[in-house]
Coordinates of C-alpha atoms in Angstrom, one line a residue:
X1 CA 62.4 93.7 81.2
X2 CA 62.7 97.4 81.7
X3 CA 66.2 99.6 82.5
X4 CA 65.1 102.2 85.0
X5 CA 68.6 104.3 85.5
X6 CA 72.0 103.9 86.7
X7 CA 72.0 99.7 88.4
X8 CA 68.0 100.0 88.7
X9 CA 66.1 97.0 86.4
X10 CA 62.5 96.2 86.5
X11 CA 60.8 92.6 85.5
X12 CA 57.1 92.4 85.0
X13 CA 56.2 88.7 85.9
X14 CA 53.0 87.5 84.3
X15 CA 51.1 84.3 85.1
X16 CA 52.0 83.3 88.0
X17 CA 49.4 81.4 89.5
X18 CA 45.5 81.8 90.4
X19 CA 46.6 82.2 94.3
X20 CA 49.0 84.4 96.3
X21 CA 50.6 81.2 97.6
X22 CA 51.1 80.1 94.0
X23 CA 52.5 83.8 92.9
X24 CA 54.5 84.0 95.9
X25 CA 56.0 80.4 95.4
X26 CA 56.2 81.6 91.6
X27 CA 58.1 84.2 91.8
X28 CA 60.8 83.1 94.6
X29 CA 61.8 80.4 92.2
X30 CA 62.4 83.2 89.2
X31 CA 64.3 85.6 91.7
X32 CA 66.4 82.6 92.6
X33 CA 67.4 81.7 89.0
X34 CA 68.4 85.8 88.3
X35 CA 70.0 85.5 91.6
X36 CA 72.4 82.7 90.8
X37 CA 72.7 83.9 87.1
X38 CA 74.0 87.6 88.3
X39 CA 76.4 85.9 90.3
X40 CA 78.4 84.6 87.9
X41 CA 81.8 86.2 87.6
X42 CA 82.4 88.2 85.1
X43 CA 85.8 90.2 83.6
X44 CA 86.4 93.4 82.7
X45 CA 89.3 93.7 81.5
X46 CA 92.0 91.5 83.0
X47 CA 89.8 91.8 86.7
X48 CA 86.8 89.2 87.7
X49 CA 84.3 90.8 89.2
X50 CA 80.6 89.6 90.6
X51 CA 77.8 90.9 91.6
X52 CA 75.7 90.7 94.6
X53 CA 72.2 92.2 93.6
X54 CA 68.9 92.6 95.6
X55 CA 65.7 92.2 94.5
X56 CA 63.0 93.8 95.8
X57 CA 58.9 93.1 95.0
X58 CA 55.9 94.0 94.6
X59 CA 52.3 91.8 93.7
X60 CA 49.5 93.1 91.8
X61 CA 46.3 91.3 90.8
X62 CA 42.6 92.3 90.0
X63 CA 42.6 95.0 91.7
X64 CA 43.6 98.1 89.7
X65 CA 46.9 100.1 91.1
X66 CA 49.3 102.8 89.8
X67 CA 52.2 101.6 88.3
X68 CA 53.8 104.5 90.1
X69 CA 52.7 103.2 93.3
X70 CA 54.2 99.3 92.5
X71 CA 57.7 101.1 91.4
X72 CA 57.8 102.6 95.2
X73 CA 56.4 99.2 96.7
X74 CA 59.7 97.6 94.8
X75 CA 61.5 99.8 95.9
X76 CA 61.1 100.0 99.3
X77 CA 61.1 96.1 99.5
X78 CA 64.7 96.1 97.6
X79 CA 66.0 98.4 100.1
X80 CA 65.0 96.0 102.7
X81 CA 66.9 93.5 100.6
X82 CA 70.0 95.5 100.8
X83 CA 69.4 96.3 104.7
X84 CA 69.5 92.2 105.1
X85 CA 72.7 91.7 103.5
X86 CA 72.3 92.0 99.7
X87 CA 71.8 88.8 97.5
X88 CA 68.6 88.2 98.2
X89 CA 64.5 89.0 97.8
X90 CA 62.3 90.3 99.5
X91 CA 58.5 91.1 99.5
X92 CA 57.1 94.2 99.9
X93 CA 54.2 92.9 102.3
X94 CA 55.8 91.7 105.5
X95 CA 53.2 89.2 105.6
X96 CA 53.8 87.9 101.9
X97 CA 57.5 87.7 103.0
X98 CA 56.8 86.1 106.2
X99 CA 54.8 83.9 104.3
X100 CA 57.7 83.1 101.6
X101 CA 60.2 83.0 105.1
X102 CA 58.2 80.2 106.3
X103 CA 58.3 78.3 102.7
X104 CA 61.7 78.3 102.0
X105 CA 62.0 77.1 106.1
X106 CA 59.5 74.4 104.9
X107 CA 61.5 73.5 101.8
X108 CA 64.6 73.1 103.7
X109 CA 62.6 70.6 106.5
X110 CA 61.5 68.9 103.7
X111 CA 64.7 68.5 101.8
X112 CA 65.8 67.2 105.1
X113 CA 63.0 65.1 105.7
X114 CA 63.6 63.4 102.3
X115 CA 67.4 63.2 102.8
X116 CA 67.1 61.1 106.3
X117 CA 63.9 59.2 105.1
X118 CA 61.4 60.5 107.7
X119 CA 58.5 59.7 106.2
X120 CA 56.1 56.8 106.7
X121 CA 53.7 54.9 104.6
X122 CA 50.1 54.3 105.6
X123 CA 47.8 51.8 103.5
X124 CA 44.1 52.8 102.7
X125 CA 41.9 49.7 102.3
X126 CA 40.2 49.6 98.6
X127 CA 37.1 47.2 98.1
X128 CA 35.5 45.7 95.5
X129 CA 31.4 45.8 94.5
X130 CA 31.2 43.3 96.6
X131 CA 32.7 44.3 100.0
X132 CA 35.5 42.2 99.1
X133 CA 39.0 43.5 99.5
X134 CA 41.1 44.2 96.3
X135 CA 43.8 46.0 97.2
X136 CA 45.1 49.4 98.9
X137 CA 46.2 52.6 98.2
X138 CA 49.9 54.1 99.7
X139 CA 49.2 57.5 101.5
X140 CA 52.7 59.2 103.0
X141 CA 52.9 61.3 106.1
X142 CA 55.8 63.1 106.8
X143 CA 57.2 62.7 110.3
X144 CA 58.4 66.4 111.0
X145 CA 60.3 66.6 114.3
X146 CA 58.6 69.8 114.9
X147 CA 55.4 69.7 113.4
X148 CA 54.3 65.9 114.2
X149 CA 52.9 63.9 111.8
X150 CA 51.8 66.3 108.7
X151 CA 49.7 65.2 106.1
X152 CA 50.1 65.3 102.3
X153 CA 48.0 68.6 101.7
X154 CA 50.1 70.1 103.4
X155 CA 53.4 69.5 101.9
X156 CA 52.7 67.7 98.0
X157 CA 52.4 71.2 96.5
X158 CA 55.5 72.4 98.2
X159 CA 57.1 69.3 97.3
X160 CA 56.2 70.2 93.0
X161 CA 57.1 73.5 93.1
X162 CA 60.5 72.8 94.6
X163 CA 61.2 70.0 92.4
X164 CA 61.8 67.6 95.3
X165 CA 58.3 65.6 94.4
X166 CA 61.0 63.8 91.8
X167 CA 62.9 62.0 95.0
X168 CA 60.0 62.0 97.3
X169 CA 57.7 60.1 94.7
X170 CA 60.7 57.9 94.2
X171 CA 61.4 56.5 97.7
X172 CA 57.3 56.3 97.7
X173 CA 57.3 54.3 95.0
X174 CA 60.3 51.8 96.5
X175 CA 58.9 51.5 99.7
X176 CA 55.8 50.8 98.0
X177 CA 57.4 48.4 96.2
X178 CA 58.8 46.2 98.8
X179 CA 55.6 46.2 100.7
X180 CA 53.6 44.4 97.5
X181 CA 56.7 42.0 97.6
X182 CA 56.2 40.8 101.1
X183 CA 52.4 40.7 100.1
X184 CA 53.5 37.9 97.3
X185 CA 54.5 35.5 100.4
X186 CA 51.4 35.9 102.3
X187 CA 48.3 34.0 100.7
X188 CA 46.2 36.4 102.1
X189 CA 47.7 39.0 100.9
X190 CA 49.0 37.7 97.6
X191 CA 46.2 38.8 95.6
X192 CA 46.0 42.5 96.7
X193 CA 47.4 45.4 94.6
X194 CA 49.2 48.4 95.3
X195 CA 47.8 51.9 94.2
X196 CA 50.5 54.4 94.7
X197 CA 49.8 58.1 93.9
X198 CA 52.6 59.8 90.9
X199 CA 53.1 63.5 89.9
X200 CA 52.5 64.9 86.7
X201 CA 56.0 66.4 87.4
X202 CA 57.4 62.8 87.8
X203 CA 55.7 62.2 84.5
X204 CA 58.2 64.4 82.5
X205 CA 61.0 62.8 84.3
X206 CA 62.7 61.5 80.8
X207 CA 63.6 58.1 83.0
X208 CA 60.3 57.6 84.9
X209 CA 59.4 55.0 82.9
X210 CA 62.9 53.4 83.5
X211 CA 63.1 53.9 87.2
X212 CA 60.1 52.7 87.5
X213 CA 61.2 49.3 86.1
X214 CA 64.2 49.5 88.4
X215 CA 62.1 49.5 90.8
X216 CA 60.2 46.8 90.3
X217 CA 63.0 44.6 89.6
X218 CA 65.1 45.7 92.7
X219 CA 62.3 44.9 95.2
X220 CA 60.8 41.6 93.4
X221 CA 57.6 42.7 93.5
X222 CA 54.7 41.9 90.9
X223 CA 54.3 44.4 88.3
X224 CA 50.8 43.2 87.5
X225 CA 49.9 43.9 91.2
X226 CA 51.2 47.8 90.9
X227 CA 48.9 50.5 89.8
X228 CA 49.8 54.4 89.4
X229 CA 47.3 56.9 89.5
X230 CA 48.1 59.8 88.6
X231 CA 46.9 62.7 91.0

């Protein structure tokens, strides 16, 4: 973190991800957090005051570049920031910020999508050695109003880095849930278990373990018939 003059501040961000999806993803969610921390009132004196800053970047990877050059690449993409209203970031590559434009779109669909349950559960056969059926595995699809019937690859990741996996992976699991409980009452079905897919993020949930149980005990169904694999 670096004071270039006057209101001017520069942050080097390191490590943020193999891919420019992953960098771009990366370093939305660190602009947000300065965003809503520089917007907390301050006083000066007996007068609250707040600021409104804009953020402006610029990526750099293998390839070698000036550091000159990435200061005017900033620069030119936190003017652009101030042009659209101040408050927020901006990319120096229109198509990175496109790109970012069409995430934070996507985030909101999905937050949406989660909100009013718009998502449906579709069961994978699993067999045994022997041909015989053991079981199946819960796959989502996301019924987007919009885009039609979208498919996990393209909204899981999104789902991590925003967080929202926790809820998503949640009403998975419940619906999952009460699906292997109506099993129970079907002797041909009774047998079967349940395979449903969990997130290392949902992992480090401190109550996974507990909502988990919850779970089972809300929708009756056989805990010795559920089986989480973790993806």
């Amino acid at each position: 973190l670096a004071r270039l003059g006057g209101d001017e501040f520069v942050v080097v961000l390191e490590n943020l991800g193999e891919t420019e999806d992953a960098a771009v993803h990366e370093t939305q969610a660190i602009g947000a957090k300065l965003l809503a921390a520089l917007a907390q009132p301050y006083s000066l004196g007996v007068r609250l005051h707040s600021s409104t800053p804009s953020i402006g970047v610029a990526l750099f990877g293998a390839q070698p570049t000036s550091a000159d050059l990435l200061l005017r690449q900033a620069d030119l993409a936190m003017y652009r920031a101030k042009g659209d209203g101040r408050n927020t970031l901006r990319f120096f590559d229109p198509g990175m910020q496109a790109a970012a434009d069409q995430q934070i779109d996507l985030q909101n669909d999905l937050r949406d999508g989660i909100r009013q349950q718009h998502f449906e559960l579709y069961c994978q056969p699993q067999f045994g050695a022997d041909g015989r059926l053991v079981g199946g595995e819960v796959l989502v699809r996301w019924r987007h109003d919009v885009r039609g019937l979208v498919v996990p690859g393209d909204f899981i990741s999104l789902a991590e880095a925003s967080g929202l996996i926790v809820p998503l992976g949640a009403m998975v699991l419940a619906e999952a849930c009460r699906v292997l409980a109506r099993w129970a009452l079907d002797p041909r079905l009774e047998t079967l278990t349940m395979a449903v897919n969990v997130s290392a993020y949902q992992l480090r949930e401190p109550d996974f373990v507990e909502g988990v149980l919850d779970t089972l005990a809300r929708s009756g169904a056989n805990p010795r018939r559920l089986c989480l694999e973790l993806t």
